[in-house]
PDB file of C-alpha atoms in Angstrom:
ATOM      1  CA  UNK A   1      16.157  13.345 -20.847  1.00 66.00           C
ATOM      2  CA  UNK A   2      16.697  13.988 -17.459  1.00 82.00           C
ATOM      3  CA  UNK A   3      15.376  12.588 -14.910  1.00 94.00           C
ATOM      4  CA  UNK A   4      13.272  13.545 -11.231  1.00 97.00           C
ATOM      5  CA  UNK A   5      16.025  14.128  -9.013  1.00 97.00           C
ATOM      6  CA  UNK A   6      15.555  14.025  -5.763  1.00 97.00           C
ATOM      7  CA  UNK A   7      18.411  15.360  -2.964  1.00 97.00           C
ATOM      8  CA  UNK A   8      18.734  13.841  -0.558  1.00 97.00           C
ATOM      9  CA  UNK A   9      19.683  10.101  -1.132  1.00 96.00           C
ATOM     10  CA  UNK A  10      19.671   9.500   3.138  1.00 97.00           C
ATOM     11  CA  UNK A  11      19.240  11.613   5.816  1.00 98.00           C
ATOM     12  CA  UNK A  12      19.650  10.337   9.538  1.00 98.00           C
ATOM     13  CA  UNK A  13      17.990  12.468  11.952  1.00 98.00           C
ATOM     14  CA  UNK A  14      16.815  12.176  15.655  1.00 97.00           C
ATOM     15  CA  UNK A  15      13.637  12.405  16.314  1.00 97.00           C
ATOM     16  CA  UNK A  16      12.173  15.212  17.377  1.00 97.00           C
ATOM     17  CA  UNK A  17      14.116  17.022  15.010  1.00 98.00           C
ATOM     18  CA  UNK A  18      12.502  18.885  11.530  1.00 98.00           C
ATOM     19  CA  UNK A  19      13.929  17.067   7.435  1.00 98.00           C
ATOM     20  CA  UNK A  20      12.870  18.640   3.663  1.00 98.00           C
ATOM     21  CA  UNK A  21      13.347  16.140   0.873  1.00 98.00           C
ATOM     22  CA  UNK A  22      13.016  18.083  -2.636  1.00 97.00           C
ATOM     23  CA  UNK A  23      12.089  17.281  -5.741  1.00 97.00           C
ATOM     24  CA  UNK A  24      12.911  18.418  -9.069  1.00 97.00           C
ATOM     25  CA  UNK A  25      10.663  16.416 -11.812  1.00 96.00           C
ATOM     26  CA  UNK A  26      11.206  16.153 -15.134  1.00 95.00           C
ATOM     27  CA  UNK A  27      10.533  19.245 -17.278  1.00 93.00           C
ATOM     28  CA  UNK A  28       6.823  19.259 -17.919  1.00 90.00           C
ATOM     29  CA  UNK A  29       5.450  17.142 -16.361  1.00 92.00           C
ATOM     30  CA  UNK A  30       2.085  19.513 -15.176  1.00 90.00           C
ATOM     31  CA  UNK A  31       1.724  16.448 -12.122  1.00 92.00           C
ATOM     32  CA  UNK A  32       3.741  15.891  -9.163  1.00 95.00           C
ATOM     33  CA  UNK A  33       3.129  13.297  -6.602  1.00 96.00           C
ATOM     34  CA  UNK A  34       5.226  12.360  -3.120  1.00 97.00           C
ATOM     35  CA  UNK A  35       4.785   8.784  -1.827  1.00 97.00           C
ATOM     36  CA  UNK A  36       5.470   6.968   1.514  1.00 97.00           C
ATOM     37  CA  UNK A  37       7.101   3.498   1.115  1.00 97.00           C
ATOM     38  CA  UNK A  38       7.862   1.305   3.521  1.00 95.00           C
ATOM     39  CA  UNK A  39      10.153  -1.737   3.581  1.00 92.00           C
ATOM     40  CA  UNK A  40       8.694  -4.386   1.714  1.00 91.00           C
ATOM     41  CA  UNK A  41       5.248  -2.205   0.434  1.00 93.00           C
ATOM     42  CA  UNK A  42       3.920  -1.151  -2.141  1.00 95.00           C
ATOM     43  CA  UNK A  43       3.989   3.176  -2.381  1.00 96.00           C
ATOM     44  CA  UNK A  44       1.200   5.386  -0.807  1.00 95.00           C
ATOM     45  CA  UNK A  45       0.002   8.646  -2.092  1.00 94.00           C
ATOM     46  CA  UNK A  46       0.917  11.748   0.620  1.00 96.00           C
ATOM     47  CA  UNK A  47      -0.260  14.162  -2.048  1.00 96.00           C
ATOM     48  CA  UNK A  48      -0.943  15.052  -5.404  1.00 94.00           C
ATOM     49  CA  UNK A  49      -0.221  17.991  -7.355  1.00 94.00           C
ATOM     50  CA  UNK A  50      -1.506  19.829 -10.494  1.00 91.00           C
ATOM     51  CA  UNK A  51       0.753  22.239 -11.559  1.00 91.00           C
ATOM     52  CA  UNK A  52       0.942  24.980  -7.534  1.00 92.00           C
ATOM     53  CA  UNK A  53      -2.923  22.536  -6.718  1.00 92.00           C
ATOM     54  CA  UNK A  54      -2.228  19.850  -4.264  1.00 93.00           C
ATOM     55  CA  UNK A  55      -5.428  18.342  -5.677  1.00 90.00           C
ATOM     56  CA  UNK A  56      -5.456  15.177  -3.266  1.00 90.00           C
ATOM     57  CA  UNK A  57      -3.542  15.350   0.361  1.00 92.00           C
ATOM     58  CA  UNK A  58      -6.418  13.487   2.389  1.00 89.00           C
ATOM     59  CA  UNK A  59      -3.177  11.459   3.018  1.00 91.00           C
ATOM     60  CA  UNK A  60      -0.788  13.688   4.611  1.00 94.00           C
ATOM     61  CA  UNK A  61       0.019  13.721   8.863  1.00 93.00           C
ATOM     62  CA  UNK A  62      -1.553  17.513   7.850  1.00 92.00           C
ATOM     63  CA  UNK A  63      -0.221  17.638  12.192  1.00 95.00           C
ATOM     64  CA  UNK A  64       3.172  17.130  11.246  1.00 97.00           C
ATOM     65  CA  UNK A  65       3.800  16.923   7.600  1.00 97.00           C
ATOM     66  CA  UNK A  66       3.693  20.256   4.936  1.00 97.00           C
ATOM     67  CA  UNK A  67       4.294  20.209   1.209  1.00 97.00           C
ATOM     68  CA  UNK A  68       5.069  22.691  -1.188  1.00 96.00           C
ATOM     69  CA  UNK A  69       5.950  23.544  -4.887  1.00 95.00           C
ATOM     70  CA  UNK A  70       5.834  26.176  -5.970  1.00 83.00           C
ATOM     71  CA  UNK A  71       5.581  27.950  -9.714  1.00 86.00           C
ATOM     72  CA  UNK A  72       4.227  24.343 -10.246  1.00 85.00           C
ATOM     73  CA  UNK A  73       7.748  23.031 -10.742  1.00 92.00           C
ATOM     74  CA  UNK A  74       9.937  21.559  -8.100  1.00 96.00           C
ATOM     75  CA  UNK A  75       7.941  20.797  -4.187  1.00 97.00           C
ATOM     76  CA  UNK A  76       8.973  20.775  -1.816  1.00 97.00           C
ATOM     77  CA  UNK A  77       7.909  17.525   1.647  1.00 98.00           C
ATOM     78  CA  UNK A  78       8.884  19.060   5.278  1.00 98.00           C
ATOM     79  CA  UNK A  79       8.727  16.292   8.447  1.00 98.00           C
ATOM     80  CA  UNK A  80       8.534  18.629  11.358  1.00 97.00           C
ATOM     81  CA  UNK A  81       8.953  16.894  13.975  1.00 97.00           C
ATOM     82  CA  UNK A  82       9.728  13.345  13.120  1.00 97.00           C
ATOM     83  CA  UNK A  83       9.087  10.514  14.737  1.00 97.00           C
ATOM     84  CA  UNK A  84      10.542   7.155  14.522  1.00 97.00           C
ATOM     85  CA  UNK A  85       7.551   5.577  12.541  1.00 96.00           C
ATOM     86  CA  UNK A  86       8.191   8.113  10.156  1.00 97.00           C
ATOM     87  CA  UNK A  87      11.619   5.797   8.498  1.00 98.00           C
ATOM     88  CA  UNK A  88      10.078   5.320   5.637  1.00 97.00           C
ATOM     89  CA  UNK A  89      11.773   5.761   1.481  1.00 98.00           C
ATOM     90  CA  UNK A  90       9.889   9.033   0.388  1.00 98.00           C
ATOM     91  CA  UNK A  91       9.093   9.205  -3.375  1.00 98.00           C
ATOM     92  CA  UNK A  92       8.925  11.883  -5.537  1.00 98.00           C
ATOM     93  CA  UNK A  93       7.182  11.043  -9.495  1.00 96.00           C
ATOM     94  CA  UNK A  94       5.783  12.999 -11.797  1.00 95.00           C
ATOM     95  CA  UNK A  95       3.444  12.817 -14.525  1.00 92.00           C
ATOM     96  CA  UNK A  96       1.352  14.635 -17.232  1.00 85.00           C
ATOM     97  CA  UNK A  97      -2.053  14.568 -16.809  1.00 73.00           C
ATOM     98  CA  UNK A  98      -4.774  12.630 -19.722  1.00 67.00           C
ATOM     99  CA  UNK A  99      -1.469  10.361 -20.743  1.00 68.00           C
ATOM    100  CA  UNK A 100      -4.218   7.380 -20.362  1.00 72.00           C
ATOM    101  CA  UNK A 101      -1.059   5.069 -19.186  1.00 79.00           C
ATOM    102  CA  UNK A 102      -1.422   5.072 -16.291  1.00 83.00           C
ATOM    103  CA  UNK A 103       2.078   5.977 -16.653  1.00 90.00           C
ATOM    104  CA  UNK A 104       3.904   7.970 -13.480  1.00 93.00           C
ATOM    105  CA  UNK A 105       8.165   8.305 -13.252  1.00 95.00           C
ATOM    106  CA  UNK A 106       9.829   7.807 -10.637  1.00 97.00           C
ATOM    107  CA  UNK A 107      12.542   9.278  -8.488  1.00 97.00           C
ATOM    108  CA  UNK A 108      14.997   6.823  -7.117  1.00 95.00           C
ATOM    109  CA  UNK A 109      14.237   8.571  -3.038  1.00 97.00           C
ATOM    110  CA  UNK A 110      15.099   9.780  -0.100  1.00 98.00           C
ATOM    111  CA  UNK A 111      15.934   7.239   2.741  1.00 97.00           C
ATOM    112  CA  UNK A 112      15.167   9.034   6.216  1.00 98.00           C
ATOM    113  CA  UNK A 113      14.964   6.836   9.476  1.00 98.00           C
ATOM    114  CA  UNK A 114      14.294   8.434  12.878  1.00 98.00           C
ATOM    115  CA  UNK A 115      17.076   7.488  15.209  1.00 97.00           C
TER     116      UNK A 115
ATOM    117  CA  UNK B   1     -11.745   0.399   0.770  1.00 53.00           C
ATOM    118  CA  UNK B   2      -9.104   0.324  -2.657  1.00 64.00           C
ATOM    119  CA  UNK B   3      -7.603  -3.656  -1.341  1.00 83.00           C
ATOM    120  CA  UNK B   4      -4.448  -5.146  -4.132  1.00 91.00           C
ATOM    121  CA  UNK B   5      -3.265  -8.626  -3.438  1.00 93.00           C
ATOM    122  CA  UNK B   6      -0.294  -9.665  -4.731  1.00 96.00           C
ATOM    123  CA  UNK B   7       1.627 -12.815  -3.730  1.00 96.00           C
ATOM    124  CA  UNK B   8       4.623 -11.210  -1.109  1.00 96.00           C
ATOM    125  CA  UNK B   9       7.827 -13.772  -3.183  1.00 97.00           C
ATOM    126  CA  UNK B  10       7.596 -16.167  -5.801  1.00 98.00           C
ATOM    127  CA  UNK B  11      10.992 -17.683  -7.312  1.00 98.00           C
ATOM    128  CA  UNK B  12      11.833 -19.419 -10.562  1.00 97.00           C
ATOM    129  CA  UNK B  13      14.606 -20.055 -12.994  1.00 97.00           C
ATOM    130  CA  UNK B  14      16.418 -18.378 -15.425  1.00 98.00           C
ATOM    131  CA  UNK B  15      15.092 -19.106 -19.152  1.00 97.00           C
ATOM    132  CA  UNK B  16      11.850 -19.510 -17.518  1.00 98.00           C
ATOM    133  CA  UNK B  17       8.517 -18.029 -17.284  1.00 98.00           C
ATOM    134  CA  UNK B  18       6.688 -16.177 -14.110  1.00 98.00           C
ATOM    135  CA  UNK B  19       3.429 -15.113 -13.974  1.00 98.00           C
ATOM    136  CA  UNK B  20       2.537 -12.707 -10.852  1.00 98.00           C
ATOM    137  CA  UNK B  21      -0.809 -12.625  -9.796  1.00 97.00           C
ATOM    138  CA  UNK B  22      -3.035  -9.240  -9.023  1.00 97.00           C
ATOM    139  CA  UNK B  23      -6.504  -9.117  -7.341  1.00 95.00           C
ATOM    140  CA  UNK B  24      -7.861  -6.539  -6.248  1.00 91.00           C
ATOM    141  CA  UNK B  25     -11.160  -5.006  -4.468  1.00 88.00           C
ATOM    142  CA  UNK B  26     -12.181  -2.138  -6.026  1.00 81.00           C
ATOM    143  CA  UNK B  27     -14.287  -1.013  -8.854  1.00 77.00           C
ATOM    144  CA  UNK B  28     -14.382   2.235 -11.214  1.00 81.00           C
ATOM    145  CA  UNK B  29     -10.988   2.687 -11.849  1.00 85.00           C
ATOM    146  CA  UNK B  30      -9.690   3.402 -15.469  1.00 87.00           C
ATOM    147  CA  UNK B  31      -6.939   1.272 -15.537  1.00 91.00           C
ATOM    148  CA  UNK B  32      -5.132  -1.929 -14.433  1.00 94.00           C
ATOM    149  CA  UNK B  33      -1.006  -0.645 -14.378  1.00 94.00           C
ATOM    150  CA  UNK B  34       2.744  -2.271 -13.593  1.00 97.00           C
ATOM    151  CA  UNK B  35       6.541  -1.193 -12.417  1.00 97.00           C
ATOM    152  CA  UNK B  36       9.357  -2.651 -11.355  1.00 98.00           C
ATOM    153  CA  UNK B  37      11.531  -2.019  -8.578  1.00 97.00           C
ATOM    154  CA  UNK B  38      15.686  -2.413  -8.460  1.00 97.00           C
ATOM    155  CA  UNK B  39      16.301  -2.622  -4.658  1.00 94.00           C
ATOM    156  CA  UNK B  40      17.066   0.564  -4.168  1.00 92.00           C
ATOM    157  CA  UNK B  41      15.994   1.739  -7.327  1.00 94.00           C
ATOM    158  CA  UNK B  42      13.164   3.878  -8.167  1.00 96.00           C
ATOM    159  CA  UNK B  43      10.062   2.089  -9.493  1.00 97.00           C
ATOM    160  CA  UNK B  44      10.009   1.987 -12.737  1.00 97.00           C
ATOM    161  CA  UNK B  45       7.009   0.991 -15.116  1.00 95.00           C
ATOM    162  CA  UNK B  46       6.465  -1.329 -17.388  1.00 96.00           C
ATOM    163  CA  UNK B  47       2.808  -2.111 -18.784  1.00 94.00           C
ATOM    164  CA  UNK B  48      -0.641  -0.367 -18.919  1.00 93.00           C
ATOM    165  CA  UNK B  49      -3.986  -2.860 -19.508  1.00 95.00           C
ATOM    166  CA  UNK B  50      -6.923  -0.210 -20.164  1.00 92.00           C
ATOM    167  CA  UNK B  51      -9.765  -3.182 -20.999  1.00 92.00           C
ATOM    168  CA  UNK B  52      -9.640  -6.441 -20.404  1.00 95.00           C
ATOM    169  CA  UNK B  53      -7.204  -8.628 -22.438  1.00 96.00           C
ATOM    170  CA  UNK B  54      -3.686  -9.390 -23.180  1.00 96.00           C
ATOM    171  CA  UNK B  55      -1.471  -6.374 -23.317  1.00 94.00           C
ATOM    172  CA  UNK B  56       2.344  -7.350 -24.486  1.00 94.00           C
ATOM    173  CA  UNK B  57       6.212  -5.384 -24.277  1.00 89.00           C
ATOM    174  CA  UNK B  58       8.861  -7.434 -25.864  1.00 92.00           C
ATOM    175  CA  UNK B  59       9.291 -10.614 -23.007  1.00 96.00           C
ATOM    176  CA  UNK B  60       6.631  -9.207 -20.146  1.00 96.00           C
ATOM    177  CA  UNK B  61       3.069  -9.102 -21.012  1.00 96.00           C
ATOM    178  CA  UNK B  62      -0.196  -7.903 -18.793  1.00 97.00           C
ATOM    179  CA  UNK B  63      -3.119  -9.293 -18.655  1.00 97.00           C
ATOM    180  CA  UNK B  64      -6.852  -7.847 -16.499  1.00 96.00           C
ATOM    181  CA  UNK B  65     -10.399  -9.427 -16.297  1.00 95.00           C
ATOM    182  CA  UNK B  66     -12.459  -6.582 -14.999  1.00 92.00           C
ATOM    183  CA  UNK B  67     -14.772  -9.497 -14.053  1.00 91.00           C
ATOM    184  CA  UNK B  68     -12.821 -11.604 -12.347  1.00 91.00           C
ATOM    185  CA  UNK B  69     -11.638  -8.850 -11.041  1.00 91.00           C
ATOM    186  CA  UNK B  70      -7.633 -10.457 -11.375  1.00 94.00           C
ATOM    187  CA  UNK B  71      -4.724  -9.679 -13.917  1.00 97.00           C
ATOM    188  CA  UNK B  72      -1.213 -10.699 -14.104  1.00 98.00           C
ATOM    189  CA  UNK B  73       2.646 -10.290 -15.387  1.00 98.00           C
ATOM    190  CA  UNK B  74       4.101 -12.053 -17.828  1.00 98.00           C
ATOM    191  CA  UNK B  75       7.829 -12.666 -17.896  1.00 98.00           C
ATOM    192  CA  UNK B  76       8.927 -14.335 -20.571  1.00 97.00           C
ATOM    193  CA  UNK B  77      13.234 -15.473 -21.611  1.00 97.00           C
ATOM    194  CA  UNK B  78      13.433 -14.766 -17.303  1.00 98.00           C
ATOM    195  CA  UNK B  79      16.729 -12.670 -16.965  1.00 98.00           C
ATOM    196  CA  UNK B  80      19.366 -12.890 -14.217  1.00 97.00           C
ATOM    197  CA  UNK B  81      18.805  -8.944 -14.386  1.00 97.00           C
ATOM    198  CA  UNK B  82      14.439  -9.594 -13.485  1.00 98.00           C
ATOM    199  CA  UNK B  83      15.420 -10.318 -10.104  1.00 98.00           C
ATOM    200  CA  UNK B  84      13.033  -7.103  -8.787  1.00 98.00           C
ATOM    201  CA  UNK B  85       9.753  -5.899  -6.607  1.00 98.00           C
ATOM    202  CA  UNK B  86       6.891  -6.190  -9.117  1.00 98.00           C
ATOM    203  CA  UNK B  87       3.969  -3.942  -8.625  1.00 98.00           C
ATOM    204  CA  UNK B  88       0.436  -3.886  -9.902  1.00 97.00           C
ATOM    205  CA  UNK B  89      -1.773  -0.488  -9.422  1.00 95.00           C
ATOM    206  CA  UNK B  90      -4.401   0.689  -9.934  1.00 93.00           C
ATOM    207  CA  UNK B  91      -5.221   3.930 -12.152  1.00 87.00           C
ATOM    208  CA  UNK B  92      -8.225   6.209 -10.936  1.00 82.00           C
ATOM    209  CA  UNK B  93      -7.336   9.196 -13.305  1.00 76.00           C
ATOM    210  CA  UNK B  94      -5.474  11.271 -13.743  1.00 69.00           C
ATOM    211  CA  UNK B  95      -2.886   8.966 -13.352  1.00 71.00           C
ATOM    212  CA  UNK B  96      -3.641   9.482  -9.747  1.00 80.00           C
ATOM    213  CA  UNK B  97      -2.358   4.634  -8.714  1.00 89.00           C
ATOM    214  CA  UNK B  98      -3.340   2.922  -5.824  1.00 92.00           C
ATOM    215  CA  UNK B  99       0.069  -0.081  -5.199  1.00 94.00           C
ATOM    216  CA  UNK B 100      -0.733  -2.862  -4.450  1.00 94.00           C
ATOM    217  CA  UNK B 101       1.112  -5.078  -2.144  1.00 91.00           C
ATOM    218  CA  UNK B 102       4.304  -5.549  -4.741  1.00 96.00           C
ATOM    219  CA  UNK B 103       6.020  -9.264  -5.816  1.00 98.00           C
ATOM    220  CA  UNK B 104       9.017  -9.742  -4.671  1.00 98.00           C
ATOM    221  CA  UNK B 105      11.071 -12.311  -7.998  1.00 98.00           C
ATOM    222  CA  UNK B 106      13.954 -13.801  -7.652  1.00 98.00           C
ATOM    223  CA  UNK B 107      15.344 -15.890 -10.425  1.00 98.00           C
ATOM    224  CA  UNK B 108      17.730 -19.275  -9.487  1.00 97.00           C
ATOM    225  CA  UNK B 109      19.994 -20.260 -12.697  1.00 95.00           C
TER     226      UNK B 109
END
């Protein structure tokens, strides 16, 4: 079974430029998450989708961040414009609602460096 | 608010046993999960406690005490490959997780 796929793995951009990250979850997983992880810290939830609906986006900085999950499968996270403080690893995860075990499957992440 | 505190770093000897603690200040959650993350890798699920007590999965065990707002991950027969970061996370239902600060475990020969 294929795991969560993310691309690109690494991205270096200059501040004020736009950037987009792509995620393909595990087949059949209806819930998808985007997290931000700073060095030495735990993942912090940005947005959670159930199918194509964003059910929790309270931590998403909506002035510069946007996300979409068309057809309830793939998802894209965008930052426009990027700031120096956005440098971090962006993780995508998926799960089955109702598994009841707090078990999420994470992708390898995209390491973003803003210069 | 919700906060989960873990020791930032722990060092242990290969073949020994180590306990990684997690204390939290939150309520109304369904359970406590544990994840492992190697440098540059993805977090991977290790264990879950829905009820108080000990859950055992091979060399890994996890414990939860809601009355003490405390949990821990116990790793036995430590191997060099266990060097990684470990995160506790509370499950608020529908698999929504809030992660702890993380513990970097270093195994020495």
